[in-house]
């Protein structure tokens, strides 16, 4: 969806990783990803389930293809 695509676009712009998680500050999420924290968390979980990203306590990164 559009939120998943936005996360992937930001990751690509930042060389595949960013120090943001579902626990990140809502204002930071809006500033960087232009979406609500709820939408961000839903998209993150979806991308993780699809095995597109790796997510840990320090942030997220795109999986190698």
XYZ file of N, CA and C in Angstrom:
195
model
N 0.834 -1.197 0.000
C 0.000 0.000 0.000
C 0.872 1.251 0.000
N 0.259 2.410 0.049
C 1.011 3.662 -0.053
C 1.934 3.879 1.135
N 1.535 3.418 2.323
C 2.372 3.606 3.500
C 3.596 2.697 3.454
N 3.402 1.471 3.015
C 4.533 0.553 2.849
C 5.509 1.120 1.822
N 4.979 1.626 0.730
C 5.830 2.186 -0.321
C 6.612 3.390 0.186
N 5.978 4.221 0.999
C 6.659 5.399 1.553
C 7.819 4.970 2.445
N 7.612 3.953 3.273
C 8.688 3.450 4.133
C 9.840 2.940 3.276
N 9.526 2.176 2.244
C 10.572 1.639 1.370
C 11.319 2.755 0.646
N 10.607 3.786 0.226
C 11.241 4.923 -0.446
C 12.221 5.624 0.489
N 11.799 5.860 1.729
C 12.684 6.509 2.699
C 13.901 5.632 2.972
N 13.699 4.335 3.098
C 14.828 3.422 3.316
C 15.812 3.481 2.149
N 15.291 3.483 0.933
C 16.160 3.560 -0.248
C 16.955 4.864 -0.261
N 16.310 5.959 0.117
C 16.976 7.260 0.149
C 18.071 7.308 1.211
N 17.953 6.462 2.220
C 18.909 6.459 3.336
C 19.787 5.208 3.312
N 20.100 4.743 2.139
C 20.996 3.595 1.961
C 20.509 2.323 2.640
N 19.199 2.149 2.726
C 18.631 0.883 3.169
C 18.372 0.721 4.641
N 18.656 1.732 5.464
C 18.368 1.582 6.891
C 18.068 2.931 7.533
N 17.352 2.862 8.658
C 17.023 4.062 9.425
C 16.779 3.639 10.874
N 17.164 4.483 11.798
C 17.006 4.185 13.220
C 15.616 4.600 13.690
N 14.600 3.962 13.133
C 13.206 4.216 13.513
C 12.522 2.872 13.708
N 11.685 2.781 14.742
C 10.914 1.565 14.996
C 9.478 1.954 15.323
N 8.667 0.958 15.626
C 7.279 1.227 16.000
C 7.197 1.975 17.326
N 8.291 2.029 18.073
C 8.322 2.750 19.346
C 8.858 4.170 19.190
N 9.178 4.570 17.985
C 9.696 5.918 17.742
C 8.627 6.964 18.031
N 9.081 8.173 18.297
C 8.199 9.289 18.601
C 7.261 9.594 17.430
N 5.998 9.801 17.738
C 4.988 10.047 16.706
C 5.325 11.267 15.852
N 5.847 12.321 16.472
C 6.198 13.530 15.720
C 7.320 13.265 14.723
N 8.298 12.439 15.115
C 9.392 12.073 14.208
C 8.863 11.263 13.032
N 7.933 10.352 13.317
C 7.338 9.527 12.257
C 6.628 10.416 11.245
N 5.845 11.361 11.734
C 5.134 12.281 10.837
C 6.131 13.103 10.029
N 7.191 13.583 10.681
C 8.186 14.426 10.010
C 8.914 13.670 8.898
N 9.317 12.444 9.168
C 10.123 11.688 8.204
C 9.268 10.944 7.183
N 8.181 10.330 7.643
C 7.392 9.462 6.767
C 6.058 10.061 6.318
N 5.662 11.189 6.881
C 4.398 11.852 6.529
C 3.200 10.919 6.683
N 3.146 10.220 7.831
C 2.006 9.354 8.142
C 1.857 9.279 9.653
N 0.692 8.849 10.098
C 0.464 8.707 11.529
C 1.248 7.520 12.076
N 1.438 7.520 13.390
C 2.154 6.409 14.019
C 1.387 5.104 13.819
N 0.063 5.167 13.867
C -0.756 3.970 13.660
C -0.531 3.392 12.259
N -0.548 4.240 11.249
C -0.306 3.786 9.873
C 1.112 3.255 9.719
N 2.062 3.925 10.362
C 3.464 3.511 10.317
C 3.630 2.109 10.906
N 3.039 1.888 12.076
C 3.162 0.580 12.727
C 2.523 -0.518 11.885
N 1.367 -0.231 11.312
C 0.680 -1.222 10.475
C 1.527 -1.567 9.243
N 2.082 -0.554 8.597
C 2.913 -0.783 7.413
C 4.199 -1.523 7.779
N 4.808 -1.155 8.915
C 6.020 -1.848 9.366
C 5.759 -3.333 9.571
N 4.682 -3.638 10.274
C 4.353 -5.042 10.534
C 4.099 -5.800 9.245
N 3.434 -5.178 8.309
C 3.160 -5.815 7.024
C 4.455 -6.092 6.267
N 5.352 -5.112 6.220
C 6.634 -5.296 5.531
C 7.478 -6.371 6.210
N 7.409 -6.424 7.531
C 8.155 -7.452 8.265
C 7.593 -8.842 7.959
N 6.265 -8.971 7.949
C 5.625 -10.254 7.638
C 5.944 -10.708 6.220
N 6.054 -9.756 5.303
C 6.390 -10.077 3.909
C 7.883 -10.330 3.730
N 8.640 -10.187 4.823
C 10.096 -10.394 4.826
C 10.831 -9.433 3.885
N 10.324 -8.198 3.813
C 10.945 -7.161 2.989
C 11.968 -6.374 3.814
N 11.695 -6.250 5.122
C 12.594 -5.508 6.006
C 12.957 -6.357 7.211
N 14.080 -6.010 7.823
C 14.467 -6.538 9.127
C 14.189 -5.435 10.127
N 13.633 -5.808 11.269
C 13.277 -4.837 12.295
C 13.867 -5.304 13.612
N 14.584 -4.413 14.301
C 15.089 -4.733 15.632
C 14.952 -3.506 16.515
N 15.448 -3.586 17.746
C 15.258 -2.481 18.686
C 15.999 -1.211 18.272
N 16.959 -1.329 17.363
C 17.736 -0.166 16.923
C 17.201 0.498 15.661
N 16.294 -0.157 14.961
C 15.761 0.420 13.738
C 15.372 -0.644 12.736
N 15.331 -0.245 11.470
C 14.932 -1.180 10.416
C 15.894 -1.075 9.249
N 15.941 -2.148 8.483
C 16.764 -2.150 7.281
C 16.106 -3.025 6.230
N 16.399 -2.711 4.977
C 15.873 -3.513 3.878
C 16.662 -4.809 3.808
N 15.956 -5.892 3.522
C 16.643 -7.168 3.336
C 17.330 -7.174 1.985
N 18.453 -7.831 1.916
C 19.163 -7.972 0.646
C 18.368 -8.869 -0.277
N 18.387 -8.530 -1.553
C 17.629 -9.316 -2.532
C 18.487 -10.434 -3.064
